[in-house]
Amino acid sequence: MVRYRSYFGSVAVAALLVLASGGIAQAAPADAGTAAASAGCGKAPTLTSGNHTIQSSGKSRNYILRLPDGYDRNHPYRLIFGYHWLGGTANDVDSGGTDGANWSYYGLMRLADNSAIFVAPQGFNNGWANSGGEDVTFTDDMIRQLEADLCVDTTQRFALGFSYGGGMSNALACARANVFRAVAVYSGAQLSGCAGGSDPIAYLGIHGIGDTVLNISQGRALRDRFVRNNGCTSQNPPEPSAGSRSHIVTAYSGCRSGYPVVWAAFDGGHTPGPIDGGGDGWRTWTSGEVWRFFTQFQGTDPDPDPEPGTCRVTDTVSAWNTGLTSEITIVNTGTASVDGWSLVFTLPAGQTITSGWSAGYSPTSGQVTARNVAYNPGIAAGASVTIGFQATHTGNTGEPTSFTLNGAACTVA
């Protein structure tokens, strides 16, 4: 696990920085209704994996680029920016620290398995003050350079970061909602400004209830802005109790199609890698949760119409007295791998999930979403995954109904 060194000693100062970043030239917005290929598609690339320098706002800036092994110049890739914490560096994000490739880009490079281009920008003074919007402009300039030379799906840009890097990712959600498809903010706060901040963008927030560096109330405030922007139904999502060493993931209801908001609260402190049961490290659930959130956006249209028939489910229920178990097998009947999955289904009235395996379940009654965990992030074409849960009931022991996999209706065998 990356150890945050001087980060913890200096973040209190950073937490006082709430800087405006206005008057920033927009990067070319992603046109959700047209072809997504960037200008670099088809070109022999001149950019290679490693360290790069670029001029931005009259200053020399640096970033690390990681191309997929076997990079295909005719294949438009996802473009993922990973922002470091205060006191951290681009190299920490890129290398994964003591956990190496397992934690590179907060664990997403491992899960991507050569399906995305990754970028680790370097902030001034190892932070993201974004003075005068210069760090947003730096991001604009990187995008222009990368997409002129490499093959990128311009509707599949993503940003994520921890703490100050989370604040920077939030600043991009505010200022570049028409450029980035989604952001993930780990233990963040409004540290890098929020120019604009009125447009919808898919938003995932992760925060510890015991965070003594950036209180969870600051993360909730960031989340609530995009709950409003995305037209979601306002609610107070459940959070785990102190001492439970668990996490709860809540997908907001009522959000504008294609613009979800998800909130993941955990019983722990200031870390991007909490592990249920205690501790932190690359085996955390957060990597799989973020990867699933990013990869649910498959095409160039942010408001896709689900196509039925891409999945099949079988469900076996064993009931007794006031309890039951339900074992669900999900078969990917489509022609492409499902990388990061969520299965939505409706429980019969009176059933409440008490525990589960091979997926995370939220909420525990009504319309439930089962999300992949770190060890089963994908379902290959023609392959299957089996999950299950235990539940109480008040007499109705029927099977769940209305199954959808990543928004596509499933047939029930």
Tab-separated table of N, CA and C in Angstrom, residues 269-390:
chain	number	residue	atom	x	y	z
A	269	GLY	N	-10.759	5.589	8.232
A	269	GLY	CA	-10.234	6.936	8.229
A	269	GLY	C	-9.891	7.451	6.850
A	270	HIS	N	-8.754	8.159	6.773
A	270	HIS	CA	-8.375	8.865	5.555
A	270	HIS	C	-7.486	7.960	4.696
A	271	THR	N	-8.117	7.183	3.839
A	271	THR	CA	-7.384	6.247	2.984
A	271	THR	C	-8.185	5.968	1.723
A	272	PRO	N	-7.526	5.713	0.592
A	272	PRO	CA	-8.247	5.304	-0.612
A	272	PRO	C	-8.424	3.795	-0.695
A	273	GLY	N	-7.834	3.049	0.242
A	273	GLY	CA	-7.839	1.594	0.130
A	273	GLY	C	-8.339	0.858	1.349
A	274	PRO	N	-9.525	1.216	1.885
A	274	PRO	CA	-10.015	0.504	3.064
A	274	PRO	C	-10.344	-0.951	2.743
A	275	ILE	N	-10.148	-1.807	3.736
A	275	ILE	CA	-10.501	-3.218	3.608
A	275	ILE	C	-11.522	-3.550	4.683
A	276	ASP	N	-12.620	-4.161	4.283
A	276	ASP	CA	-13.615	-4.568	5.269
A	276	ASP	C	-12.970	-5.500	6.292
A	277	GLY	N	-13.258	-5.252	7.539
A	277	GLY	CA	-12.641	-6.020	8.605
A	277	GLY	C	-11.459	-5.311	9.227
A	278	GLY	N	-10.982	-4.236	8.551
A	278	GLY	CA	-9.885	-3.445	9.105
A	278	GLY	C	-8.670	-3.400	8.196
A	279	GLY	N	-7.900	-2.320	8.313
A	279	GLY	CA	-6.681	-2.149	7.523
A	279	GLY	C	-6.953	-1.528	6.170
A	280	ASP	N	-5.894	-1.377	5.380
A	280	ASP	CA	-6.034	-0.892	4.022
A	280	ASP	C	-4.964	-1.543	3.152
A	281	GLY	N	-5.149	-1.487	1.851
A	281	GLY	CA	-4.209	-2.112	0.931
A	281	GLY	C	-4.839	-2.302	-0.433
A	282	TRP	N	-4.096	-2.895	-1.342
A	282	TRP	CA	-4.566	-3.002	-2.725
A	282	TRP	C	-5.732	-3.988	-2.874
A	283	ARG	N	-5.974	-4.817	-1.864
A	283	ARG	CA	-7.104	-5.746	-1.934
A	283	ARG	C	-8.429	-5.066	-1.558
A	284	THR	N	-8.419	-3.785	-1.436
A	284	THR	CA	-9.616	-3.019	-1.122
A	284	THR	C	-10.730	-3.241	-2.136
A	285	TRP	N	-11.938	-2.982	-1.697
A	285	TRP	CA	-13.107	-3.031	-2.575
A	285	TRP	C	-13.230	-1.794	-3.452
A	286	THR	N	-12.501	-0.702	-3.124
A	286	THR	CA	-12.715	0.559	-3.852
A	286	THR	C	-12.315	0.468	-5.311
A	287	SER	N	-11.254	-0.272	-5.617
A	287	SER	CA	-10.803	-0.362	-7.012
A	287	SER	C	-11.890	-0.955	-7.901
A	288	GLY	N	-12.467	-2.077	-7.455
A	288	GLY	CA	-13.522	-2.703	-8.241
A	288	GLY	C	-14.744	-1.829	-8.372
A	289	GLU	N	-15.065	-1.088	-7.300
A	289	GLU	CA	-16.234	-0.215	-7.338
A	289	GLU	C	-16.050	0.909	-8.353
A	290	VAL	N	-14.857	1.520	-8.365
A	290	VAL	CA	-14.601	2.609	-9.315
A	290	VAL	C	-14.548	2.078	-10.740
A	291	TRP	N	-13.901	0.934	-10.925
A	291	TRP	CA	-13.802	0.377	-12.274
A	291	TRP	C	-15.185	0.030	-12.817
A	292	ARG	N	-16.029	-0.561	-11.973
A	292	ARG	CA	-17.390	-0.858	-12.394
A	292	ARG	C	-18.142	0.422	-12.759
A	293	PHE	N	-17.961	1.464	-11.959
A	293	PHE	CA	-18.662	2.723	-12.212
A	293	PHE	C	-18.226	3.324	-13.541
A	294	PHE	N	-16.928	3.331	-13.815
A	294	PHE	CA	-16.436	3.904	-15.067
A	294	PHE	C	-16.859	3.073	-16.277
A	295	THR	N	-16.769	1.755	-16.163
A	295	THR	CA	-16.979	0.928	-17.350
A	295	THR	C	-18.440	0.639	-17.654
A	296	GLN	N	-19.357	1.149	-16.833
A	296	GLN	CA	-20.770	1.005	-17.180
A	296	GLN	C	-21.118	1.848	-18.402
A	297	PHE	N	-20.249	2.829	-18.708
A	297	PHE	CA	-20.498	3.706	-19.860
A	297	PHE	C	-19.801	3.100	-21.064
A	298	GLN	N	-20.547	2.410	-21.885
A	298	GLN	CA	-19.960	1.633	-22.971
A	298	GLN	C	-20.095	2.299	-24.301
A	299	GLY	N	-20.146	2.955	-24.938
A	299	GLY	CA	-20.417	3.539	-26.216
A	299	GLY	C	-20.275	5.023	-26.155
A	300	THR	N	-20.793	5.640	-27.167
A	300	THR	CA	-20.606	7.080	-27.305
A	300	THR	C	-21.818	7.873	-26.852
A	301	ASP	N	-22.875	7.192	-26.449
A	301	ASP	CA	-24.108	7.886	-26.082
A	301	ASP	C	-24.292	7.857	-24.569
A	302	PRO	N	-24.333	9.009	-23.887
A	302	PRO	CA	-24.510	8.994	-22.448
A	302	PRO	C	-25.931	8.656	-22.017
A	303	ASP	N	-26.865	8.562	-22.955
A	303	ASP	CA	-28.243	8.206	-22.639
A	303	ASP	C	-28.648	6.981	-23.446
A	304	PRO	N	-27.960	5.839	-23.237
A	304	PRO	CA	-28.201	4.672	-24.088
A	304	PRO	C	-29.549	4.020	-23.778
A	305	ASP	N	-30.125	3.415	-24.805
A	305	ASP	CA	-31.302	2.589	-24.610
A	305	ASP	C	-30.829	1.162	-24.433
A	306	PRO	N	-31.088	0.528	-23.283
A	306	PRO	CA	-30.610	-0.821	-23.046
A	306	PRO	C	-31.137	-1.790	-24.099
A	307	GLU	N	-30.278	-2.705	-24.530
A	307	GLU	CA	-30.667	-3.722	-25.481
A	307	GLU	C	-30.921	-5.024	-24.735
A	308	PRO	N	-32.133	-5.571	-24.845
A	308	PRO	CA	-32.428	-6.804	-24.128
A	308	PRO	C	-31.705	-7.991	-24.744
A	309	GLY	N	-31.643	-9.075	-23.952
A	309	GLY	CA	-31.103	-10.316	-24.472
A	309	GLY	C	-29.606	-10.452	-24.344
A	310	THR	N	-28.918	-9.563	-23.620
A	310	THR	CA	-27.470	-9.669	-23.477
A	310	THR	C	-27.079	-10.412	-22.208
A	311	CYS	N	-28.057	-10.863	-21.453
A	311	CYS	CA	-27.754	-11.630	-20.252
A	311	CYS	C	-28.911	-12.583	-19.956
A	312	ARG	N	-28.579	-13.630	-19.220
A	312	ARG	CA	-29.580	-14.594	-18.780
A	312	ARG	C	-29.306	-14.921	-17.324
A	313	VAL	N	-30.335	-15.035	-16.511
A	313	VAL	CA	-30.136	-15.376	-15.114
A	313	VAL	C	-30.957	-16.601	-14.745
A	314	THR	N	-30.396	-17.393	-13.847
A	314	THR	CA	-31.139	-18.460	-13.195
A	314	THR	C	-31.049	-18.219	-11.698
A	315	ASP	N	-32.131	-18.521	-10.992
A	315	ASP	CA	-32.183	-18.248	-9.561
A	315	ASP	C	-32.758	-19.455	-8.835
A	316	THR	N	-32.058	-19.905	-7.802
A	316	THR	CA	-32.524	-21.020	-6.990
A	316	THR	C	-32.740	-20.536	-5.564
A	317	VAL	N	-33.977	-20.652	-5.062
A	317	VAL	CA	-34.318	-20.194	-3.725
A	317	VAL	C	-34.546	-21.407	-2.823
A	318	SER	N	-33.929	-21.385	-1.653
A	318	SER	CA	-34.169	-22.393	-0.628
A	318	SER	C	-34.694	-21.670	0.609
A	319	ALA	N	-35.921	-21.999	1.027
A	319	ALA	CA	-36.575	-21.242	2.095
A	319	ALA	C	-36.854	-22.114	3.315
A	320	TRP	N	-36.942	-21.481	4.480
A	320	TRP	CA	-37.320	-22.140	5.727
A	320	TRP	C	-37.938	-21.093	6.653
A	321	ASN	N	-38.863	-21.472	7.447
A	321	ASN	CA	-39.472	-20.596	8.448
A	321	ASN	C	-39.520	-19.146	7.977
A	322	THR	N	-38.663	-18.295	8.568
A	322	THR	CA	-38.640	-16.874	8.181
A	322	THR	C	-37.370	-16.487	7.428
A	323	GLY	N	-36.651	-17.470	6.897
A	323	GLY	CA	-35.406	-17.179	6.193
A	323	GLY	C	-35.334	-17.887	4.854
A	324	LEU	N	-34.372	-17.462	4.022
A	324	LEU	CA	-34.141	-18.104	2.730
A	324	LEU	C	-32.749	-17.757	2.219
A	325	THR	N	-32.277	-18.561	1.285
A	325	THR	CA	-31.080	-18.221	0.514
A	325	THR	C	-31.468	-18.173	-0.957
A	326	SER	N	-30.817	-17.312	-1.691
A	326	SER	CA	-31.069	-17.169	-3.119
A	326	SER	C	-29.726	-17.196	-3.836
A	327	GLU	N	-29.552	-18.148	-4.756
A	327	GLU	CA	-28.314	-18.261	-5.534
A	327	GLU	C	-28.614	-17.910	-6.983
A	328	ILE	N	-27.945	-16.895	-7.478
A	328	ILE	CA	-28.213	-16.347	-8.812
A	328	ILE	C	-27.001	-16.556	-9.709
A	329	THR	N	-27.201	-17.159	-10.855
A	329	THR	CA	-26.149	-17.299	-11.864
A	329	THR	C	-26.433	-16.323	-13.003
A	330	ILE	N	-25.452	-15.495	-13.314
A	330	ILE	CA	-25.565	-14.496	-14.375
A	330	ILE	C	-24.752	-14.971	-15.567
A	331	VAL	N	-25.360	-15.125	-16.719
A	331	VAL	CA	-24.679	-15.556	-17.943
A	331	VAL	C	-24.620	-14.375	-18.908
A	332	ASN	N	-23.433	-14.049	-19.369
A	332	ASN	CA	-23.263	-12.994	-20.370
A	332	ASN	C	-23.505	-13.603	-21.747
A	333	THR	N	-24.674	-13.362	-22.312
A	333	THR	CA	-25.022	-13.916	-23.617
A	333	THR	C	-24.681	-12.968	-24.762
A	334	GLY	N	-24.036	-11.861	-24.437
A	334	GLY	CA	-23.625	-10.917	-25.471
A	334	GLY	C	-22.339	-11.350	-26.156
A	335	THR	N	-21.841	-10.495	-27.043
A	335	THR	CA	-20.636	-10.813	-27.810
A	335	THR	C	-19.394	-10.120	-27.271
A	336	ALA	N	-19.551	-9.306	-26.224
A	336	ALA	CA	-18.420	-8.578	-25.652
A	336	ALA	C	-18.364	-8.825	-24.152
A	337	SER	N	-17.159	-8.712	-23.610
A	337	SER	CA	-16.977	-8.859	-22.172
A	337	SER	C	-17.668	-7.717	-21.432
A	338	VAL	N	-18.250	-8.026	-20.279
A	338	VAL	CA	-18.817	-7.012	-19.399
A	338	VAL	C	-17.774	-6.717	-18.326
A	339	ASP	N	-17.122	-5.585	-18.422
A	339	ASP	CA	-16.019	-5.231	-17.524
A	339	ASP	C	-16.533	-4.280	-16.449
A	340	GLY	N	-16.771	-4.813	-15.272
A	340	GLY	CA	-17.413	-4.051	-14.219
A	340	GLY	C	-18.914	-4.174	-14.371
A	341	TRP	N	-19.581	-4.863	-13.450
A	341	TRP	CA	-20.997	-5.149	-13.673
A	341	TRP	C	-21.834	-4.818	-12.451
A	342	SER	N	-23.109	-4.555	-12.717
A	342	SER	CA	-24.099	-4.386	-11.658
A	342	SER	C	-25.382	-5.040	-12.121
A	343	LEU	N	-25.933	-5.890	-11.267
A	343	LEU	CA	-27.176	-6.579	-11.557
A	343	LEU	C	-28.264	-5.974	-10.677
A	344	VAL	N	-29.287	-5.405	-11.305
A	344	VAL	CA	-30.404	-4.804	-10.577
A	344	VAL	C	-31.587	-5.766	-10.625
A	345	PHE	N	-32.219	-5.964	-9.485
A	345	PHE	CA	-33.397	-6.819	-9.435
A	345	PHE	C	-34.320	-6.327	-8.322
A	346	THR	N	-35.565	-6.815	-8.328
A	346	THR	CA	-36.550	-6.408	-7.328
A	346	THR	C	-36.890	-7.594	-6.440
A	347	LEU	N	-36.732	-7.426	-5.136
A	347	LEU	CA	-37.089	-8.465	-4.176
A	347	LEU	C	-38.594	-8.460	-3.934
A	348	PRO	N	-39.190	-9.625	-3.715
A	348	PRO	CA	-40.600	-9.661	-3.329
A	348	PRO	C	-40.822	-8.914	-2.010
A	349	ALA	N	-42.023	-8.405	-1.822
A	349	ALA	CA	-42.349	-7.670	-0.602
A	349	ALA	C	-42.115	-8.553	0.621
A	350	GLY	N	-41.501	-7.965	1.637
A	350	GLY	CA	-41.255	-8.686	2.879
A	350	GLY	C	-39.898	-9.348	2.969
A	351	GLN	N	-39.146	-9.386	1.871
A	351	GLN	CA	-37.810	-9.971	1.906
A	351	GLN	C	-36.764	-8.885	2.181
A	352	THR	N	-35.806	-9.202	3.056
A	352	THR	CA	-34.727	-8.279	3.397
A	352	THR	C	-33.419	-9.048	3.449
A	353	ILE	N	-32.439	-8.614	2.682
A	353	ILE	CA	-31.136	-9.279	2.641
A	353	ILE	C	-30.394	-9.029	3.951
A	354	THR	N	-29.854	-10.098	4.523
A	354	THR	CA	-29.082	-9.987	5.765
A	354	THR	C	-27.591	-10.210	5.540
A	355	SER	N	-27.223	-10.935	4.498
A	355	SER	CA	-25.817	-11.152	4.164
A	355	SER	C	-25.743	-11.646	2.728
A	356	GLY	N	-24.562	-11.571	2.141
A	356	GLY	CA	-24.416	-12.007	0.758
A	356	GLY	C	-23.000	-12.418	0.446
A	357	TRP	N	-22.807	-12.997	-0.722
A	357	TRP	CA	-21.467	-13.413	-1.137
A	357	TRP	C	-21.276	-13.142	-2.634
A	358	SER	N	-20.033	-12.919	-3.007
A	358	SER	CA	-19.597	-12.714	-4.393
A	358	SER	C	-20.142	-11.444	-5.034
A	359	ALA	N	-20.741	-10.546	-4.224
A	359	ALA	CA	-21.211	-9.249	-4.716
A	359	ALA	C	-21.507	-8.367	-3.520
A	360	GLY	N	-21.563	-7.068	-3.765
A	360	GLY	CA	-22.039	-6.131	-2.758
A	360	GLY	C	-23.489	-5.801	-3.050
A	361	TYR	N	-24.339	-5.731	-2.030
A	361	TYR	CA	-25.769	-5.560	-2.210
A	361	TYR	C	-26.235	-4.266	-1.538
A	362	SER	N	-26.957	-3.424	-2.299
A	362	SER	CA	-27.483	-2.189	-1.731
A	362	SER	C	-28.652	-1.706	-2.584
A	363	PRO	N	-29.778	-1.281	-1.935
A	363	PRO	CA	-30.097	-1.465	-0.525
A	363	PRO	C	-30.435	-2.921	-0.257
A	364	THR	N	-31.019	-3.236	0.890
A	364	THR	CA	-31.251	-4.625	1.261
A	364	THR	C	-32.686	-5.083	1.023
A	365	SER	N	-33.539	-4.226	0.501
A	365	SER	CA	-34.912	-4.601	0.182
A	365	SER	C	-35.385	-3.755	-0.988
A	366	GLY	N	-36.533	-4.136	-1.551
A	366	GLY	CA	-37.045	-3.395	-2.697
A	366	GLY	C	-36.208	-3.639	-3.931
A	367	GLN	N	-35.885	-2.569	-4.655
A	367	GLN	CA	-35.019	-2.689	-5.828
A	367	GLN	C	-33.568	-2.697	-5.366
A	368	VAL	N	-32.884	-3.802	-5.584
A	368	VAL	CA	-31.526	-4.026	-5.077
A	368	VAL	C	-30.538	-4.000	-6.231
A	369	THR	N	-29.350	-3.454	-5.990
A	369	THR	CA	-28.259	-3.520	-6.950
A	369	THR	C	-27.146	-4.380	-6.366
A	370	ALA	N	-26.790	-5.450	-7.084
A	370	ALA	CA	-25.654	-6.294	-6.719
A	370	ALA	C	-24.487	-5.911	-7.613
A	371	ARG	N	-23.374	-5.503	-7.001
A	371	ARG	CA	-22.212	-5.053	-7.766
A	371	ARG	C	-21.049	-6.012	-7.597
A	372	ASN	N	-20.253	-6.115	-8.656
A	372	ASN	CA	-19.096	-7.005	-8.597
A	372	ASN	C	-18.151	-6.607	-7.462
A	373	VAL	N	-17.401	-7.568	-6.990
A	373	VAL	CA	-16.355	-7.318	-6.016
A	373	VAL	C	-15.015	-7.439	-6.717
A	374	ALA	N	-13.923	-7.218	-5.978
A	374	ALA	CA	-12.606	-7.109	-6.607
A	374	ALA	C	-12.194	-8.364	-7.360
A	375	TYR	N	-12.629	-9.542	-6.897
A	375	TYR	CA	-12.147	-10.769	-7.535
A	375	TYR	C	-13.023	-11.245	-8.701
A	376	ASN	N	-14.141	-10.574	-8.996
A	376	ASN	CA	-14.941	-10.956	-10.172
A	376	ASN	C	-15.394	-9.715	-10.938
A	377	PRO	N	-14.439	-8.877	-11.374
A	377	PRO	CA	-14.811	-7.591	-11.977
A	377	PRO	C	-15.420	-7.692	-13.366
A	378	GLY	N	-15.279	-8.825	-14.044
A	378	GLY	CA	-15.768	-8.923	-15.413
A	378	GLY	C	-16.429	-10.258	-15.688
A	379	ILE	N	-17.274	-10.276	-16.727
A	379	ILE	CA	-17.894	-11.510	-17.196
A	379	ILE	C	-17.622	-11.591	-18.695
A	380	ALA	N	-16.780	-12.530	-19.094
A	380	ALA	CA	-16.442	-12.667	-20.507
A	380	ALA	C	-17.665	-13.097	-21.312
A	381	ALA	N	-17.648	-12.814	-22.608
A	381	ALA	CA	-18.743	-13.235	-23.479
A	381	ALA	C	-18.915	-14.745	-23.375
A	382	GLY	N	-20.134	-15.180	-23.104
A	382	GLY	CA	-20.428	-16.594	-22.963
A	382	GLY	C	-20.140	-17.188	-21.601
A	383	ALA	N	-19.531	-16.400	-20.721
A	383	ALA	CA	-19.178	-16.883	-19.386
A	383	ALA	C	-20.247	-16.501	-18.379
A	384	SER	N	-20.075	-16.977	-17.143
A	384	SER	CA	-21.065	-16.712	-16.117
A	384	SER	C	-20.382	-16.452	-14.781
A	385	VAL	N	-21.134	-15.879	-13.855
A	385	VAL	CA	-20.688	-15.682	-12.485
A	385	VAL	C	-21.879	-15.991	-11.578
A	386	THR	N	-21.592	-16.622	-10.445
A	386	THR	CA	-22.654	-16.981	-9.506
A	386	THR	C	-22.509	-16.178	-8.222
A	387	ILE	N	-23.602	-15.586	-7.789
A	387	ILE	CA	-23.628	-14.787	-6.572
A	387	ILE	C	-24.784	-15.290	-5.707
A	388	GLY	N	-24.899	-14.770	-4.510
A	388	GLY	CA	-26.018	-15.194	-3.691
A	388	GLY	C	-26.164	-14.371	-2.432
A	389	PHE	N	-27.301	-14.573	-1.761
A	389	PHE	CA	-27.538	-13.837	-0.524
A	389	PHE	C	-28.463	-14.634	0.386
A	390	GLN	N	-28.444	-14.294	1.645
A	390	GLN	CA	-29.387	-14.818	2.629
A	390	GLN	C	-30.320	-13.682	3.014
